[in-house]
Amino acid sequence: MPPPAIRWNEIGPRLVDLVISNPGMTRLHRLGFTTTGLPLFALEITDAPGESTAKPIVRLTGAHHGNETVSTDIVFGIAAFLVSPEAQPLRTIFSFWLFPVVNPEGFEVRDRYNDSGADLNRDYGLYWADDTAPFSQPETRAQLSFSFHHPPVLSLDYHSEAEYVNTVYDGSSVTPPEINTVLEFGEVYAQPASLEVIVGYEWYVANGSCQDFLHGTLGALAYTIETLAPSNTTSIVSANVGALQDILAHLQDRMVCGRVTDTSGRPLRARLQVTAQPQPFLTTASGTFCHVTDADPIQWVVDAPLFGRGTFSMPAASIPDPLEFQLAPSTASFGAFRIVSAGDLGSVANTVNPAYQALGTPDGLTFVLGRDGFVVLDTGLPLRNGAGAELTVVFDPARQGARVSASVSDEPAGTFAACGDYTGDFDLDLSTCGVTTARYIRLANLLQNPQAALDGLLISPSSVPTAVDDDSDGVTADLDCDDSRPEVGPGFEELCDGIDNDCNGLVDEGYPVAADGLIDCTAPDAGPDADGSLPDADADVPDIDTDTPDPDGDADQPKVQDGVSCACRHSGSGPHPGPFLVLFAIGVLLLRRKIL
């Protein structure tokens, strides 16, 4: 008899056991909770997890639909492979982020939808079509925040029950300029997994899918992997582990990685494009990026708010190592930094009309919102109300009769404060919206004819409070992710306080996450004490090494300072994971495959 499918109440314990058994290469995170209080787990696997590195990010997700349990089996099977000795070379190159269950509520009752009745794989922010708004659920809002802070170079989203590598786009019939690259990588994955590559729209139309959002707003190579769901999933898991190895080997050969800084060497959050394949992609908070392009020579265009545009050209065979782009400060107006979401474009979805043409300052390339369409733009930095307008919205000169409603927010998914309805180009003063700060602007089309065609924004540098430090933490508001809290700032120490102290999108990072998703602030090292005992609420043992005066200085897993901060490499406490280790070892033997 095959083993029964894993249940929700087994997910947390299994993740905790996996992390305890593999210190130094794993870390368990909790991104938040569902509406009913179930934890949203994320498993990080890499060498030295938790450290800010330049490694390209690979994102692996299961159970967007709670009744597709084989997808969770595959993600756990991949996790077992990634912590094996065979995968050590991959851990030095990539940072893997695994989400075995995106939809805990649906998974708990074996339902496609969460408890609010939402299909989470229709709640992302591109080609979105529904009655509310994209990112309406805590599960997808958690993914939105994570993806911006940790933009992936590759995303594999597992589903069942079909036999496809499903590629972009699901919500539009338009072929993106980079389609050859998309199909190339799809074929690399499909062959060892015995799957067929198919463009999503040609299979069936799906609005608001995760893969469309990740590719269309962040430039990731994003795929939906559809597999069969046999009662015994061993062969399916093994095939997908092998396919992952193949696509990672191909990615190593094809990707170009680099870094964007200012002239002093400080890393920048920047947007990059390659002119031949202009889908934008973003750097991490460390200024790093990785991207795949067929262009030769490669013409790079690099933008960051408050910095002048950089253009760089190089032959594909002569890319510098290290590859670094430096941008100089600028006092010129700047445009929107990234697309957060855009609605179903109706008939416009069948024409070349990429949302990214709304980014930057006006350049004659426009994004038509569509009859019932909208767009949410991230200005890249918080704007503050001052004298006069903070920004100007510019439309196609030939469509100045178009009319839109405008609203703003400090959060990418809202709530949005209404500013008013406008015809043609208009100046926006935040005081008309009843707010003092905002970073996100939502524009919604109001007329069937003419439909609004957005050319870009003109944001005044004076709207960005570069000299303001409301919380007196030494970080100005333009660089601080929360200028109302002195304990929050880029690179700050992560405290166990329910807040993202270091501005990396992760709350209470490094503190032990228990199987129920609760975080233990009283046991920061959560590892064996010096006497070799199991974790025990971090009771100190006598220090016998005079060269190491800190408490627990001789422990197998020492922390930074006992009771103050945490440098954990594994989490949780509980019974010895012996039975799991036996099963884990068997699984690794079954799944091992030569790295190409």
XYZ file of C-alpha atoms in Angstrom:
596
model
C 0.000 0.000 0.000
C 1.369 3.470 -0.850
C 1.685 5.855 2.085
C -1.281 8.196 2.609
C -0.915 11.745 1.333
C 0.654 14.106 3.828
C -1.809 16.030 6.005
C -1.594 19.647 7.081
C -0.819 18.817 10.714
C 2.316 17.014 9.494
C 3.732 19.968 7.528
C 5.093 22.006 10.439
C 6.703 19.078 12.299
C 8.251 17.813 9.081
C 9.771 21.201 8.291
C 11.107 21.617 11.833
C 12.653 18.137 11.742
C 14.244 18.864 8.374
C 15.829 22.052 9.683
C 17.035 20.504 12.951
C 18.608 17.650 10.998
C 20.431 19.966 8.585
C 21.982 22.880 10.482
C 24.120 25.348 8.594
C 22.218 24.936 5.336
C 18.544 25.435 6.262
C 16.389 28.013 7.959
C 12.645 27.998 8.542
C 10.705 31.239 8.152
C 7.112 32.235 8.753
C 5.800 34.849 6.338
C 2.530 35.389 8.192
C -0.773 33.663 8.832
C -3.906 32.872 6.879
C -7.221 34.457 7.838
C -7.928 31.502 10.150
C -4.484 31.630 11.745
C -2.578 28.900 9.891
C 1.132 29.678 9.404
C 2.644 30.472 6.013
C 5.954 28.598 6.035
C 9.019 29.261 3.876
C 12.090 27.015 3.903
C 15.436 28.529 2.939
C 18.162 26.147 1.745
C 21.643 27.406 0.888
C 25.086 27.628 2.379
C 24.959 30.069 5.324
C 21.206 30.777 5.172
C 20.059 34.113 6.462
C 23.123 35.971 5.281
C 22.848 38.644 2.618
C 24.526 37.205 -0.454
C 24.635 37.727 -4.172
C 23.266 34.276 -4.922
C 20.517 33.936 -7.537
C 17.184 32.979 -5.983
C 15.238 29.884 -7.049
C 11.632 29.772 -5.823
C 9.718 26.468 -5.534
C 6.038 26.402 -4.549
C 3.450 23.719 -3.878
C -0.271 23.585 -3.101
C -1.561 26.874 -4.402
C -4.552 24.576 -4.761
C -5.036 22.635 -1.547
C -6.350 19.488 -3.216
C -3.199 19.048 -5.349
C -1.185 17.250 -2.685
C 1.367 15.754 -5.078
C 2.770 19.265 -5.502
C 3.708 19.290 -1.810
C 5.290 15.841 -2.123
C 7.447 17.175 -4.960
C 8.597 20.226 -2.994
C 9.492 18.062 0.017
C 11.303 15.638 -2.283
C 13.289 18.512 -3.736
C 14.089 19.695 -0.209
C 15.434 16.244 0.662
C 17.680 16.365 -2.392
C 18.865 19.925 -1.753
C 20.137 19.092 1.747
C 21.992 15.999 0.526
C 25.782 15.959 0.013
C 25.179 15.616 -3.716
C 23.548 19.056 -3.819
C 26.350 20.861 -2.001
C 27.654 22.519 -5.216
C 24.160 23.863 -5.892
C 23.882 25.299 -2.389
C 27.046 27.314 -2.952
C 25.626 28.861 -6.140
C 21.896 29.316 -5.472
C 19.619 30.392 -2.664
C 16.568 28.089 -2.672
C 13.261 29.188 -1.177
C 10.662 26.449 -0.822
C 6.975 26.918 -0.020
C 5.537 23.393 0.344
C 2.009 24.673 1.018
C 0.990 28.106 -0.257
C -2.658 27.433 0.666
C -2.777 25.878 4.170
C -6.540 26.314 4.582
C -7.316 24.495 1.348
C -4.656 21.873 2.042
C -6.139 21.135 5.462
C -9.503 20.152 3.951
C -8.251 19.074 0.487
C -9.965 21.968 -1.283
C -8.780 24.001 -4.273
C -9.780 27.233 -2.532
C -8.892 28.808 0.798
C -11.496 29.331 3.517
C -12.529 32.641 1.951
C -13.386 30.846 -1.288
C -10.473 32.387 -3.187
C -8.456 30.603 -5.854
C -5.011 31.848 -4.849
C -3.581 31.217 -8.312
C -6.045 33.780 -9.678
C -5.240 36.433 -7.060
C -1.881 37.712 -8.349
C -1.404 41.055 -9.986
C -1.173 40.619 -13.746
C -4.050 40.142 -16.213
C -6.133 40.050 -13.058
C -9.933 39.794 -13.330
C -12.300 39.526 -10.370
C -14.765 41.527 -8.324
C -12.418 42.751 -5.597
C -8.719 43.503 -6.106
C -5.541 41.485 -6.658
C -3.626 40.315 -3.626
C -6.892 40.236 -1.704
C -5.744 37.292 0.440
C -3.061 37.149 3.161
C -1.430 34.211 1.357
C -0.838 36.147 -1.867
C 0.064 39.365 -0.051
C 2.806 37.419 1.723
C 4.074 36.188 -1.653
C 3.948 39.742 -3.048
C 6.106 41.114 -0.241
C 8.533 38.210 -0.350
C 8.956 38.355 -4.126
C 9.810 42.061 -4.153
C 12.469 41.644 -1.465
C 13.768 38.381 -2.946
C 13.136 38.516 -6.725
C 13.751 35.068 -8.221
C 15.658 34.308 -11.370
C 13.691 31.035 -11.653
C 10.295 30.033 -10.248
C 8.680 26.593 -10.472
C 5.082 26.361 -9.251
C 3.873 22.746 -8.914
C 0.309 21.652 -9.705
C -1.709 18.625 -10.834
C -3.269 16.935 -12.722
C -1.874 17.213 -16.244
C 1.511 16.670 -17.907
C 2.718 20.114 -18.923
C 5.434 22.656 -18.373
C 3.107 25.637 -18.635
C 4.770 28.890 -19.754
C 3.777 32.561 -19.817
C 1.358 33.996 -20.452
C -1.809 32.532 -18.958
C -3.826 35.733 -19.277
C -2.754 37.091 -22.674
C -2.234 35.695 -26.150
C 0.611 38.130 -26.792
C 4.008 36.519 -27.309
C 6.683 38.219 -25.183
C 9.966 39.144 -26.939
C 11.854 36.683 -24.720
C 9.616 33.723 -25.653
C 12.485 31.727 -27.205
C 14.364 31.821 -23.908
C 11.189 30.915 -22.013
C 10.541 27.899 -24.248
C 14.205 26.862 -24.207
C 14.261 26.508 -20.427
C 10.833 24.901 -20.455
C 12.093 22.163 -22.759
C 15.127 21.558 -20.538
C 12.787 20.833 -17.623
C 10.180 18.950 -19.634
C 12.378 16.263 -21.186
C 13.603 14.417 -18.055
C 10.173 14.820 -16.423
C 8.374 13.431 -19.518
C 6.240 16.557 -19.797
C 5.119 18.713 -22.720
C 5.804 22.442 -22.984
C 2.694 24.514 -23.580
C 1.961 28.244 -23.535
C -0.662 28.826 -20.867
C -3.049 30.893 -22.980
C -3.121 28.164 -25.628
C -4.229 25.624 -23.017
C -6.831 27.776 -21.273
C -7.038 31.394 -20.133
C -6.160 32.034 -16.486
C -6.178 35.567 -15.117
C -4.046 36.530 -12.139
C -1.713 33.530 -12.100
C 1.452 33.434 -10.053
C 3.711 32.755 -13.046
C 2.339 35.696 -15.047
C 2.925 38.021 -12.098
C 6.495 36.852 -11.454
C 7.486 37.106 -15.106
C 5.502 40.186 -16.073
C 6.467 42.342 -13.075
C 9.811 40.910 -11.908
C 11.227 39.345 -15.079
C 11.620 35.856 -13.597
C 11.735 32.687 -15.653
C 8.452 31.417 -14.209
C 6.722 28.115 -14.966
C 3.715 26.143 -13.792
C 4.673 22.465 -13.605
C 1.610 20.253 -14.071
C 2.100 16.594 -13.114
C 0.000 13.501 -12.677
C -1.048 12.522 -9.149
C -0.525 8.762 -8.732
C -1.228 7.085 -5.399
C 2.496 6.390 -5.092
C 4.342 9.605 -5.887
C 7.912 8.283 -5.672
C 8.511 8.210 -9.429
C 6.910 11.636 -9.962
C 9.064 13.162 -7.229
C 12.214 11.544 -8.598
C 11.500 12.748 -12.144
C 11.005 16.335 -10.991
C 14.154 16.276 -8.877
C 16.051 15.196 -11.982
C 14.394 17.887 -14.095
C 15.315 20.502 -11.508
C 18.959 19.476 -11.699
C 18.906 19.820 -15.479
C 17.334 23.272 -15.501
C 19.710 24.493 -12.780
C 22.707 23.262 -14.773
C 21.373 25.095 -17.832
C 20.748 28.203 -15.759
C 24.332 28.202 -14.508
C 25.543 28.171 -18.112
C 23.207 30.899 -19.353
C 22.639 33.456 -16.617
C 24.528 36.715 -16.248
C 24.898 38.068 -12.720
C 26.037 41.462 -11.522
C 25.551 44.321 -9.108
C 24.286 47.911 -9.210
C 25.724 50.576 -6.893
C 26.023 54.313 -6.569
C 29.360 55.991 -7.195
C 30.429 55.356 -3.597
C 29.780 51.615 -3.883
C 26.505 51.582 -1.920
C 24.110 48.948 -3.342
C 20.998 50.225 -5.099
C 17.523 48.847 -5.632
C 17.481 49.197 -9.402
C 15.442 48.172 -12.428
C 17.292 46.726 -15.420
C 16.289 46.024 -19.003
C 18.035 44.558 -22.019
C 16.939 46.537 -25.055
C 16.450 43.473 -27.283
C 14.284 41.778 -24.619
C 12.901 44.703 -22.616
C 11.033 42.834 -19.877
C 12.331 44.576 -16.708
C 13.918 42.754 -13.793
C 15.008 44.034 -10.398
C 17.994 43.898 -8.121
C 17.807 42.664 -4.556
C 18.360 44.995 -1.602
C 22.038 44.033 -1.953
C 22.040 45.509 -5.449
C 22.560 42.096 -7.059
C 20.795 40.581 -10.066
C 20.889 37.535 -12.317
C 19.273 37.347 -15.735
C 19.180 35.235 -18.884
C 19.321 36.949 -22.263
C 20.003 35.962 -25.876
C 21.080 39.480 -26.848
C 24.536 40.002 -28.359
C 25.830 42.586 -27.816
C 23.982 43.146 -24.561
C 22.614 46.683 -24.250
C 21.803 47.280 -20.582
C 19.527 50.071 -19.355
C 19.649 50.645 -15.588
C 17.326 52.920 -13.589
C 16.941 53.798 -9.912
C 14.941 56.612 -8.283
C 17.007 59.774 -7.685
C 19.793 58.471 -9.940
C 20.552 59.129 -13.577
C 19.847 56.388 -16.085
C 22.830 54.219 -16.955
C 23.304 52.601 -20.372
C 26.001 49.999 -20.877
C 26.959 47.834 -23.843
C 29.164 44.759 -24.046
C 29.637 41.676 -26.234
C 28.069 38.573 -24.721
C 31.460 36.864 -24.894
C 33.245 39.653 -22.988
C 31.179 40.270 -19.873
C 33.359 41.714 -17.082
C 33.874 39.683 -13.929
C 32.687 41.085 -11.622
C 29.967 42.886 -13.569
C 29.117 46.146 -11.819
C 27.067 49.126 -12.929
C 27.429 52.461 -11.135
C 24.780 55.186 -11.236
C 25.330 58.847 -10.408
C 22.842 60.919 -8.365
C 20.408 63.067 -10.329
C 18.092 65.972 -9.527
C 15.872 65.297 -12.559
C 12.304 64.028 -12.268
C 11.965 60.262 -12.252
C 9.172 57.845 -13.128
C 7.482 54.794 -11.663
C 9.911 52.092 -10.562
C 7.914 48.882 -10.997
C 4.521 47.421 -11.818
C 2.693 45.978 -8.813
C -0.464 44.893 -10.608
C -2.509 45.462 -13.732
C -6.024 44.363 -14.592
C -7.491 42.205 -17.310
C -7.038 44.221 -20.473
C -9.937 42.772 -22.447
C -9.324 43.058 -26.187
C -6.143 45.009 -25.491
C -4.661 41.794 -24.066
C -4.425 40.490 -27.630
C -2.157 43.310 -28.785
C 1.413 44.124 -27.856
C 0.756 46.255 -24.786
C 3.176 45.397 -21.977
C 2.442 47.051 -18.646
C 6.115 47.910 -18.199
C 5.751 50.628 -20.861
C 4.131 52.702 -18.093
C 7.395 52.700 -16.139
C 9.906 55.512 -16.091
C 9.399 59.027 -17.373
C 7.334 59.716 -20.533
C 9.073 58.337 -23.625
C 6.292 57.832 -26.176
C 5.809 54.156 -25.249
C 2.392 53.787 -23.620
C 0.435 51.200 -21.674
C -3.280 51.093 -22.539
C -5.195 50.287 -19.363
C -8.125 48.600 -21.136
C -11.857 49.232 -20.837
C -12.189 48.058 -17.218
C -8.464 48.018 -16.589
C -6.194 49.520 -13.979
C -2.555 49.654 -13.010
C -0.799 49.972 -9.644
C 2.624 51.600 -9.843
C 5.400 51.638 -7.253
C 7.247 54.955 -7.226
C 10.226 53.166 -5.669
C 10.509 55.562 -2.720
C 7.971 57.022 -0.291
C 6.614 60.410 -1.343
C 5.672 63.080 1.187
C 3.143 65.856 0.811
C 4.724 69.268 0.402
C 4.159 72.502 -1.439
C 2.471 71.887 -4.787
C 2.061 68.625 -6.668
C 4.177 65.593 -5.859
C 3.918 64.074 -9.333
C 2.476 64.484 -12.808
C 0.668 61.700 -14.665
C 1.255 61.830 -18.433
C -0.891 60.093 -21.070
C -0.721 59.571 -24.823
C -1.224 63.005 -26.456
C -3.724 61.426 -28.845
C -5.902 60.218 -25.944
C -6.133 63.298 -23.758
C -9.895 62.788 -23.565
C -9.373 59.608 -21.548
C -10.507 59.699 -17.946
C -9.123 57.839 -14.924
C -9.683 57.597 -11.203
C -6.569 57.943 -9.043
C -5.867 56.659 -5.543
C -2.733 56.190 -3.439
C -1.423 54.000 -0.638
C 1.625 53.296 1.502
C 1.156 49.562 0.834
C 1.299 47.773 -2.547
C -2.051 46.012 -2.054
C -3.757 48.952 -0.344
C -5.965 50.149 1.269
C -5.984 53.000 -1.309
C -7.103 56.553 -0.520
C -9.179 58.133 -3.293
C -7.738 61.266 -4.870
C -10.320 62.018 -7.563
C -11.186 61.567 -11.238
C -9.033 63.214 -13.892
C -9.132 63.818 -17.646
C -5.880 63.811 -19.613
C -2.537 64.724 -18.055
C -2.838 65.863 -14.455
C -0.825 66.931 -11.428
C -1.382 64.970 -8.236
C -1.078 66.621 -4.836
C -1.208 64.126 -1.970
C -3.219 66.597 0.075
C -6.161 66.033 -2.291
C -6.010 62.355 -1.329
C -6.150 63.139 2.383
C -2.736 61.606 3.088
C 0.715 62.913 3.935
C 2.737 60.019 2.490
C 2.301 57.469 -0.291
C 4.411 55.157 -2.401
C 1.851 53.421 -4.635
C -0.544 54.994 -7.118
C -3.539 53.214 -8.643
C -4.992 54.461 -11.926
C -8.265 52.967 -13.201
C -9.739 53.571 -16.656
C -13.244 55.114 -16.647
C -14.231 55.425 -20.326
C -14.714 52.855 -23.059
C -13.524 55.357 -25.653
C -10.938 56.725 -25.489
C -9.201 54.346 -23.120
C -6.362 55.747 -21.056
C -2.864 55.113 -22.422
C -0.294 55.865 -19.735
C 3.051 57.212 -20.951
C 4.746 57.652 -17.574
C 5.073 59.686 -14.393
C 7.118 62.773 -13.593
C 7.966 62.601 -9.895
C 9.648 65.601 -8.350
C 12.790 64.743 -6.357
C 11.592 67.268 -3.774
C 8.715 64.863 -3.061
C 11.182 62.365 -1.599
C 12.152 63.289 1.974
C 15.882 62.638 1.665
C 16.684 64.912 4.627
C 13.857 63.671 6.877
C 14.434 61.144 9.669
C 11.212 61.093 11.676
C 12.277 58.252 13.969
C 15.808 59.614 14.557
C 17.434 56.259 13.836
C 20.109 57.672 11.543
C 18.369 56.440 8.376
C 16.522 59.000 6.266
C 12.988 58.323 5.119
C 14.001 57.614 1.525
C 16.147 54.677 2.675
C 14.112 53.488 5.674
C 11.378 50.899 5.172
C 9.512 52.329 8.196
C 10.518 55.812 9.299
C 8.118 55.718 12.250
C 10.077 53.038 14.153
C 13.623 53.687 15.413
C 14.246 49.939 15.696
C 13.704 49.470 11.946
C 16.200 50.203 9.183
C 18.247 48.509 6.432
C 20.818 46.198 7.989
C 19.531 46.690 11.543
C 19.667 43.779 13.971
C 16.619 41.524 13.655
C 14.812 41.438 16.991
C 12.127 39.003 18.058
C 9.342 41.576 18.128
C 6.980 40.749 15.264
C 8.567 43.442 13.074
C 10.850 43.320 10.043
C 13.712 45.177 11.742
C 16.283 44.847 8.949
C 13.969 45.716 6.019
C 14.459 42.429 4.154
C 10.797 41.411 4.106
C 11.164 38.718 6.795
C 9.795 39.074 10.325
C 11.754 37.746 13.334
C 14.247 36.142 10.972
C 16.635 33.716 12.660
C 14.525 32.945 15.713
C 13.193 29.395 16.057
C 9.925 28.756 14.206
C 7.886 26.008 15.836
C 5.683 23.471 14.068
C 2.619 25.607 14.788
C 4.261 28.676 13.255
C 4.863 30.425 16.553
C 8.278 31.994 17.085
C 10.201 31.310 20.289
C 11.836 34.507 21.508
C 13.164 32.868 24.683
C 15.398 30.307 22.995
C 17.501 32.111 20.434
C 20.137 29.447 19.905
C 17.663 26.532 19.830
C 20.515 24.062 19.360
C 22.387 21.467 21.370
C 24.043 22.857 24.479
C 27.685 22.183 25.197
C 26.883 18.978 27.026
C 25.276 17.568 23.885
C 21.720 17.623 25.223
C 18.716 18.404 23.080
C 17.357 21.974 22.852
C 15.869 22.929 26.209
C 14.671 26.560 26.191
C 18.289 27.708 25.855
C 19.434 26.886 29.355
C 23.053 27.950 29.652
C 25.713 25.416 30.510
C 28.916 26.256 32.361
C 31.510 27.785 30.110
C 34.634 25.658 30.277
C 36.617 27.498 27.621
C 38.367 30.508 29.127
C 38.946 31.846 25.615
C 35.182 31.967 24.995
C 33.546 33.910 27.826
C 30.040 34.107 26.326
C 27.334 31.824 27.729
C 27.074 28.616 25.716
C 30.391 29.467 24.148
C 31.175 25.789 23.755
C 27.798 24.767 22.369
C 27.583 22.990 19.056
C 25.430 25.861 17.804
C 26.654 29.032 19.577
C 24.685 32.224 19.173
C 25.888 35.803 19.002
C 24.881 36.926 22.479
C 22.689 34.854 24.706
C 19.244 36.354 25.103
C 20.001 39.367 22.933
C 20.268 38.323 19.326
C 20.262 35.199 17.278
C 22.508 33.611 14.689
C 20.488 30.412 14.501
C 21.039 27.903 11.738
C 18.192 25.622 12.753
C 15.026 25.976 14.719
C 12.527 24.507 17.097
C 12.587 22.096 19.971
C 10.898 18.795 20.532
C 11.383 15.048 20.338
C 14.399 13.508 18.726
C 13.846 13.154 14.964
C 15.293 9.654 14.739
C 12.434 7.958 12.835
C 12.324 10.820 10.377
C 16.056 10.619 9.755
C 15.730 6.982 8.717
C 12.985 7.823 6.228
C 14.902 10.904 5.113
C 18.033 8.871 4.388
C 16.029 6.386 2.337
C 14.449 9.265 0.422
C 17.817 10.810 -0.362
C 19.120 7.504 -1.703
C 16.087 7.171 -3.943
C 16.356 10.729 -5.198
C 20.083 11.076 -5.736
C 21.074 11.920 -9.238
C 24.323 13.127 -10.723
C 24.583 16.925 -10.902
C 25.275 18.048 -14.443
